[in-house]
CSV table of C-alpha atoms in Angstrom, one decimal:
chain,number,residue,atom,x,y,z
A,128,MET,CA,-11.9,6.6,-5.8
A,129,LEU,CA,-13.3,7.5,-2.6
A,130,ALA,CA,-13.4,11.4,-3.8
A,131,LEU,CA,-14.8,10.4,-7.2
A,132,SER,CA,-16.7,8.5,-5.4
A,133,ALA,CA,-17.9,11.0,-3.5
A,134,GLU,CA,-17.7,13.5,-5.7
A,135,GLY,CA,-20.5,11.5,-8.0
A,136,ILE,CA,-18.1,11.4,-10.8
A,137,LEU,CA,-17.6,6.9,-10.4
A,138,PRO,CA,-20.9,5.8,-8.0
A,139,LYS,CA,-21.5,6.1,-4.4
A,140,ILE,CA,-20.0,3.1,-3.1
A,141,ASP,CA,-21.1,1.5,0.3
A,142,TYR,CA,-17.7,1.7,2.2
A,143,ALA,CA,-14.3,1.9,1.7
A,144,ILE,CA,-11.9,-0.5,3.7
A,145,PHE,CA,-8.8,0.6,5.1
A,146,ALA,CA,-6.1,-2.6,6.0
A,147,ASP,CA,-3.9,-0.9,9.2
A,148,THR,CA,-0.6,-3.1,9.7
A,149,GLY,CA,-0.4,-0.5,13.2
A,150,TRP,CA,2.9,0.4,11.7
A,151,GLU,CA,1.7,2.8,9.6
A,152,PRO,CA,4.3,6.3,9.2
A,153,LYS,CA,1.8,8.8,11.6
A,154,SER,CA,1.4,10.7,8.0
A,155,VAL,CA,-0.7,7.6,7.2
A,156,TYR,CA,-2.8,8.0,9.7
A,157,ASP,CA,-3.5,11.7,10.0
A,158,HIS,CA,-4.5,11.8,5.7
A,159,LEU,CA,-7.1,9.1,6.9
A,160,ASP,CA,-8.5,11.1,9.6
A,161,ARG,CA,-8.2,14.0,7.6
A,162,LEU,CA,-10.4,12.2,4.6
A,163,GLU,CA,-12.3,10.5,6.0
A,164,ARG,CA,-13.7,14.3,8.2
A,165,GLU,CA,-13.6,15.8,4.6
A,166,ILE,CA,-14.3,13.4,2.3
A,167,ALA,CA,-16.2,10.3,3.2
A,168,LYS,CA,-18.0,11.2,6.0
A,169,PRO,CA,-20.0,14.4,4.4
A,170,ALA,CA,-20.3,11.6,0.9
A,171,GLY,CA,-22.3,9.8,3.5
A,172,ILE,CA,-19.3,6.7,3.3
A,173,PRO,CA,-18.0,4.5,5.9
A,174,VAL,CA,-14.6,3.9,6.5
A,175,LEU,CA,-14.1,1.1,7.7
A,176,ARG,CA,-10.2,0.1,9.1
A,177,VAL,CA,-9.9,-3.2,9.8
A,178,SER,CA,-6.4,-5.9,11.1
A,179,SER,CA,-5.0,-8.4,11.9
A,180,GLY,CA,-2.8,-6.6,14.6
A,181,ASN,CA,0.1,-4.7,15.2
A,182,ILE,CA,3.4,-5.9,12.7
A,183,ARG,CA,6.2,-4.6,14.1
A,184,SER,CA,4.7,-5.4,17.9
A,185,ASP,CA,3.7,-9.2,16.5
A,186,ALA,CA,7.8,-9.3,15.0
A,187,LEU,CA,9.2,-9.1,18.8
A,188,ASN,CA,6.9,-11.1,20.6
A,189,PRO,CA,7.9,-14.4,21.2
A,190,ASP,CA,5.0,-15.7,21.9
A,191,HIS,CA,2.9,-15.0,18.4
A,192,ARG,CA,2.7,-16.5,15.8
A,193,PHE,CA,4.6,-14.2,12.8
A,194,ALA,CA,3.4,-13.7,8.9
A,195,SER,CA,7.4,-12.9,8.1
A,196,MET,CA,8.8,-9.6,6.0
A,197,PRO,CA,11.1,-9.0,3.2
A,198,LEU,CA,14.0,-8.9,4.3
A,199,TYR,CA,17.3,-9.0,3.7
A,200,ILE,CA,19.4,-12.3,4.2
A,201,LEU,CA,23.3,-11.9,4.5
A,202,ASN,CA,24.0,-15.7,4.6
A,203,THR,CA,26.9,-17.3,6.6
A,204,ASP,CA,29.1,-18.0,3.4
A,205,GLY,CA,28.5,-14.5,2.8
A,206,ARG,CA,25.8,-15.5,0.0
A,207,PRO,CA,22.9,-12.9,-0.3
A,208,GLY,CA,19.0,-14.3,0.0
A,209,MET,CA,15.5,-13.1,1.7
A,210,THR,CA,12.7,-14.4,3.5
A,211,ARG,CA,9.4,-14.9,2.1
A,212,ARG,CA,6.6,-12.3,1.9
A,213,GLN,CA,3.7,-13.4,3.9
A,214,CYS,CA,2.8,-10.0,5.1
A,215,THR,CA,0.6,-8.7,2.8
A,216,GLY,CA,-1.3,-11.7,2.7
A,217,GLU,CA,-1.6,-11.3,7.0
A,218,TYR,CA,-1.5,-7.9,7.9
A,219,LYS,CA,-3.6,-6.5,4.2
A,220,VAL,CA,-5.7,-9.4,2.8
A,221,LYS,CA,-6.9,-10.9,5.3
A,222,PRO,CA,-8.6,-9.1,7.8
A,223,ILE,CA,-10.2,-7.5,4.1
A,224,LYS,CA,-12.1,-10.2,3.1
A,225,LYS,CA,-12.6,-10.7,7.0
A,226,LYS,CA,-14.5,-7.7,7.0
A,227,ILE,CA,-16.3,-8.4,3.3
A,228,ARG,CA,-17.8,-11.4,5.0
A,229,GLN,CA,-19.0,-9.8,7.7
A,230,LEU,CA,-20.6,-7.6,5.2
A,231,LEU,CA,-21.7,-9.8,3.3
A,232,GLY,CA,-23.4,-11.6,6.3
A,233,TYR,CA,-21.9,-14.8,6.3
A,234,PRO,CA,-19.1,-14.7,8.7
A,235,TYR,CA,-15.6,-17.2,8.7
A,236,PRO,CA,-16.8,-20.8,8.0
A,237,ALA,CA,-20.6,-20.0,6.6
A,238,ARG,CA,-19.7,-20.6,3.6
A,239,VAL,CA,-21.5,-17.6,1.3
A,240,PRO,CA,-23.8,-19.0,-1.0
A,241,LYS,CA,-23.1,-18.6,-4.5
A,242,GLY,CA,-23.9,-15.9,-7.1
A,243,VAL,CA,-23.3,-13.4,-3.3
A,244,PHE,CA,-20.4,-11.4,-3.6
A,245,VAL,CA,-18.6,-7.8,-3.5
A,246,GLU,CA,-17.6,-5.9,-6.4
A,247,GLN,CA,-14.2,-4.6,-4.9
A,248,TRP,CA,-12.6,-1.3,-6.6
A,249,ILE,CA,-8.6,-1.1,-6.8
A,250,GLY,CA,-6.8,1.8,-7.3
A,251,ILE,CA,-4.3,1.0,-9.6
A,252,SER,CA,-3.5,3.0,-12.3
A,253,THR,CA,-2.8,2.4,-16.1
A,254,ASP,CA,0.8,3.4,-15.2
A,255,GLU,CA,0.2,-0.5,-13.0
A,256,PHE,CA,-2.9,-2.4,-15.6
A,257,HIS,CA,0.1,-5.4,-15.1
A,258,ARG,CA,-0.7,-5.8,-11.6
A,259,ALA,CA,-5.0,-5.4,-12.2
A,260,LYS,CA,-5.9,-9.2,-11.7
A,261,ASP,CA,-9.0,-11.4,-9.9
A,262,ALA,CA,-10.0,-12.0,-7.4
A,263,ASP,CA,-9.2,-15.6,-5.8
A,264,VAL,CA,-12.6,-15.9,-3.9
A,265,LYS,CA,-16.0,-15.5,-5.5
A,266,TYR,CA,-17.0,-13.5,-3.2
A,267,MET,CA,-15.2,-10.4,-4.4
A,268,GLN,CA,-14.7,-9.5,-7.9
A,269,ASN,CA,-12.3,-6.9,-8.5
A,270,ARG,CA,-12.8,-4.0,-11.1
A,271,HIS,CA,-10.1,-1.4,-11.4
A,272,PRO,CA,-12.5,2.3,-11.9
A,273,LEU,CA,-8.4,4.1,-12.3
A,274,ILE,CA,-7.8,1.7,-14.8
A,275,ASP,CA,-11.5,1.5,-16.6
A,276,MET,CA,-11.4,5.3,-16.7
A,277,GLY,CA,-7.8,5.1,-18.5
A,278,TRP,CA,-6.5,7.6,-15.5
A,279,SER,CA,-2.9,7.3,-15.2
A,280,ARG,CA,-0.6,8.4,-12.3
A,281,SER,CA,-0.6,11.9,-13.3
A,282,ASP,CA,-4.6,11.7,-13.7
A,283,CYS,CA,-4.9,11.4,-10.2
A,284,VAL,CA,-2.1,13.9,-9.1
A,285,ARG,CA,-3.9,16.6,-11.1
A,286,TYR,CA,-7.1,15.5,-9.5
A,287,LEU,CA,-5.9,15.3,-6.5
A,288,THR,CA,-4.2,19.1,-6.5
A,289,SER,CA,-7.9,19.9,-7.7
A,290,LEU,CA,-9.4,19.0,-3.8
A,291,ASN,CA,-5.7,20.2,-2.0
A,292,LEU,CA,-4.8,16.5,-1.7
A,293,ALA,CA,-1.9,16.7,-3.3
A,294,LYS,CA,0.6,15.6,-0.6
A,295,THR,CA,-0.9,12.2,-0.4
A,296,PRO,CA,1.2,10.3,1.4
A,297,LYS,CA,2.3,6.3,-0.3
A,298,SER,CA,1.0,3.8,2.6
A,299,SER,CA,3.2,1.9,3.4
A,300,CYS,CA,4.9,0.0,7.4
A,301,LEU,CA,7.6,2.8,8.5
A,302,GLY,CA,9.4,-0.2,7.8
A,303,CYS,CA,9.3,-2.6,5.0
A,304,PRO,CA,12.3,-3.9,3.8
A,305,PHE,CA,11.1,-2.4,-0.1
A,306,HIS,CA,11.6,0.8,0.3
A,307,GLY,CA,13.6,2.4,-1.9
A,308,ASN,CA,16.7,4.5,-0.2
A,309,ALA,CA,14.5,8.0,-0.9
A,310,GLN,CA,11.8,6.5,1.0
A,311,TRP,CA,14.7,5.8,4.2
A,312,ARG,CA,16.3,9.5,3.4
A,313,HIS,CA,12.6,11.2,3.9
A,314,ILE,CA,11.5,9.6,7.3
A,315,ARG,CA,14.6,10.2,8.3
A,316,ASP,CA,15.4,13.8,7.9
A,317,ASN,CA,11.3,14.0,8.2
A,318,SER,CA,10.7,12.3,11.3
A,319,PRO,CA,13.4,11.7,13.5
A,320,ALA,CA,10.8,9.8,16.3
A,321,GLU,CA,10.3,7.2,13.5
A,322,TRP,CA,13.7,7.2,11.6
A,323,GLU,CA,15.1,5.2,15.5
A,324,ASP,CA,11.8,3.4,15.5
A,325,VAL,CA,13.5,1.7,12.2
A,326,VAL,CA,16.6,1.6,13.3
A,327,GLU,CA,16.1,-0.2,16.9
A,328,PHE,CA,13.4,-2.8,14.7
A,329,ASP,CA,16.2,-3.6,12.3
A,330,ALA,CA,18.8,-4.2,15.1
A,331,ALA,CA,15.8,-6.8,16.8
A,332,ILE,CA,15.3,-8.6,13.5
A,333,ARG,CA,18.8,-9.0,12.9
A,334,LYS,CA,18.7,-13.1,14.1
A,335,GLY,CA,14.9,-13.0,13.1
A,336,ASN,CA,11.9,-13.3,14.7
A,337,ALA,CA,11.4,-13.6,18.4
A,338,ARG,CA,9.0,-16.9,18.1
A,339,ALA,CA,11.0,-18.6,15.6
A,340,ASN,CA,15.0,-17.2,17.6
A,341,ALA,CA,12.8,-18.5,21.7
A,342,SER,CA,11.6,-22.1,18.7
A,343,GLY,CA,14.9,-22.7,18.7
A,344,SER,CA,15.0,-22.0,14.5
A,345,ARG,CA,17.5,-19.3,14.9
A,346,LEU,CA,17.8,-17.5,11.1
A,347,LEU,CA,21.7,-18.5,10.5
A,348,GLY,CA,22.6,-15.8,8.7
A,349,GLU,CA,21.6,-12.3,9.9
A,350,ALA,CA,18.4,-9.9,8.4
A,351,PHE,CA,18.4,-6.3,7.5
A,352,LEU,CA,15.7,-3.8,5.9
A,353,HIS,CA,18.7,-2.6,3.5
A,354,ARG,CA,19.2,-4.2,0.2
A,355,SER,CA,23.1,-3.4,1.3
A,356,ARG,CA,22.2,-6.1,4.2
A,357,VAL,CA,24.5,-3.7,6.7
A,358,PRO,CA,22.3,-2.1,9.4
A,359,LEU,CA,20.0,0.4,8.4
A,360,GLY,CA,21.5,3.6,10.2
A,361,GLN,CA,25.1,2.6,8.9
A,362,ALA,CA,23.4,1.7,4.8
A,363,PRO,CA,23.9,4.2,2.1
A,364,ILE,CA,20.4,5.4,1.6
A,365,ASP,CA,22.7,8.5,0.5
A,366,HIS,CA,23.4,7.2,-2.6
A,367,VAL,CA,20.5,8.2,-5.3
A,368,THR,CA,19.6,4.2,-7.2
A,369,ALA,CA,18.4,4.8,-11.5
A,370,SER,CA,15.9,3.7,-10.2
A,371,GLU,CA,15.0,6.8,-7.7
A,372,TRP,CA,16.5,9.0,-10.2
A,373,ALA,CA,13.8,7.7,-13.2
A,374,ALA,CA,11.9,7.8,-10.9
A,375,LEU,CA,12.6,11.8,-9.9
A,376,GLN,CA,12.3,12.8,-13.5
A,377,GLN,CA,9.1,11.4,-13.0
A,378,GLU,CA,7.5,12.9,-10.5
A,379,LEU,CA,9.3,16.0,-12.5
A,380,ALA,CA,7.8,15.4,-15.9
A,381,ASP,CA,4.2,15.4,-13.7
A,382,GLU,CA,4.5,18.4,-12.2
A,383,ASP,CA,6.0,19.6,-15.7
A,384,GLU,CA,2.1,18.5,-17.3
A,385,LEU,CA,-0.3,20.2,-14.3
A,386,GLU,CA,1.5,23.7,-15.5
A,387,ARG,CA,1.5,23.3,-19.5
A,388,GLY,CA,-1.1,20.3,-19.6
A,389,VAL,CA,-1.0,17.1,-21.8
A,390,ALA,CA,1.3,16.2,-24.9
A,391,ASP,CA,0.0,12.9,-25.6
A,392,GLY,CA,-3.9,14.9,-24.6
A,393,CYS,CA,-5.5,14.9,-27.4
A,394,SER,CA,-3.8,11.1,-29.4
A,395,PRO,CA,-7.2,9.1,-31.4
A,396,TRP,CA,-6.1,6.0,-29.8
A,397,ALA,CA,-6.1,8.1,-25.6
A,398,CYS,CA,-8.3,10.8,-25.3
A,399,ARG,CA,-8.2,12.3,-21.9
A,400,GLY,CA,-11.1,13.2,-22.5
A,401,ASP,CA,-13.3,9.9,-23.6
A,402,ALA,CA,-12.5,9.4,-19.2
A,403,ASP,CA,-16.0,11.5,-18.9
A,404,ALA,CA,-17.9,9.3,-20.3
A,405,LEU,CA,-16.3,6.3,-19.6
A,406,ALA,CA,-16.4,8.3,-15.9
A,407,GLN,CA,-20.4,7.0,-16.4
A,408,GLY,CA,-20.3,3.5,-16.5
A,409,GLY,CA,-21.5,1.0,-13.9
A,410,PHE,CA,-19.1,1.2,-11.8
A,411,GLY,CA,-21.8,0.1,-8.6
A,412,LEU,CA,-21.4,-1.8,-6.0
A,413,ALA,CA,-23.6,-5.4,-6.4
A,414,THR,CA,-26.7,-6.5,-4.2
């Protein structure tokens, strides 16, 4: 969306916001630097980096309140479980909302007047349209330009390829328990230092986060980053799961589409050419 705005395909946005958990892969930070340098700055679009802290450090700090990650649990009776996921709200949503209130001129605890809001673009494509939701506060109104343009993941990949940005890395915490085996293998095989980091973290949270342990709320079972509920260094990450195989087939299909063209591109109900017209709609930020 940043590139589409910078090129004038979508209206120019006022700001681009990146919520930094403090524990992203180096490739993500490198890519963000490149986007800012090559796309955002030439177009005069400020890239704002916001943060609520470092999620890795917070989990291991006995003096810091920690918003729990969705860790896989093996209870003492052998039954599996999972901790609550609070990290997205704390390390992504919260700092973004804080910055938006500042940009509007009404930082917390000031009340945002009725009718004052920001239009927030969210990059969800048609493949995941079910994730498109309205904002939960009145001072934010969510828009989903990629869905409005009818763009799928394949369309996004094709566009990024045209900008030499096809290798855009996925933004997520290095030690996110929702990683699939393919992501764990990628870290292990391509970044030994980051792999050592996540293996060490996995061992460190075996009995839960440090704050809970310090307060006497020690986890009765054991916590793990990998869904197999064994230490990450021993986890069966070389096994290709059914979902990962399906994702691989989709990637191959996307590559084939890039070479051969879109098979259903002339469907009367889903013509990709309609994206040009939709792109000219009113996606500008509200004032």
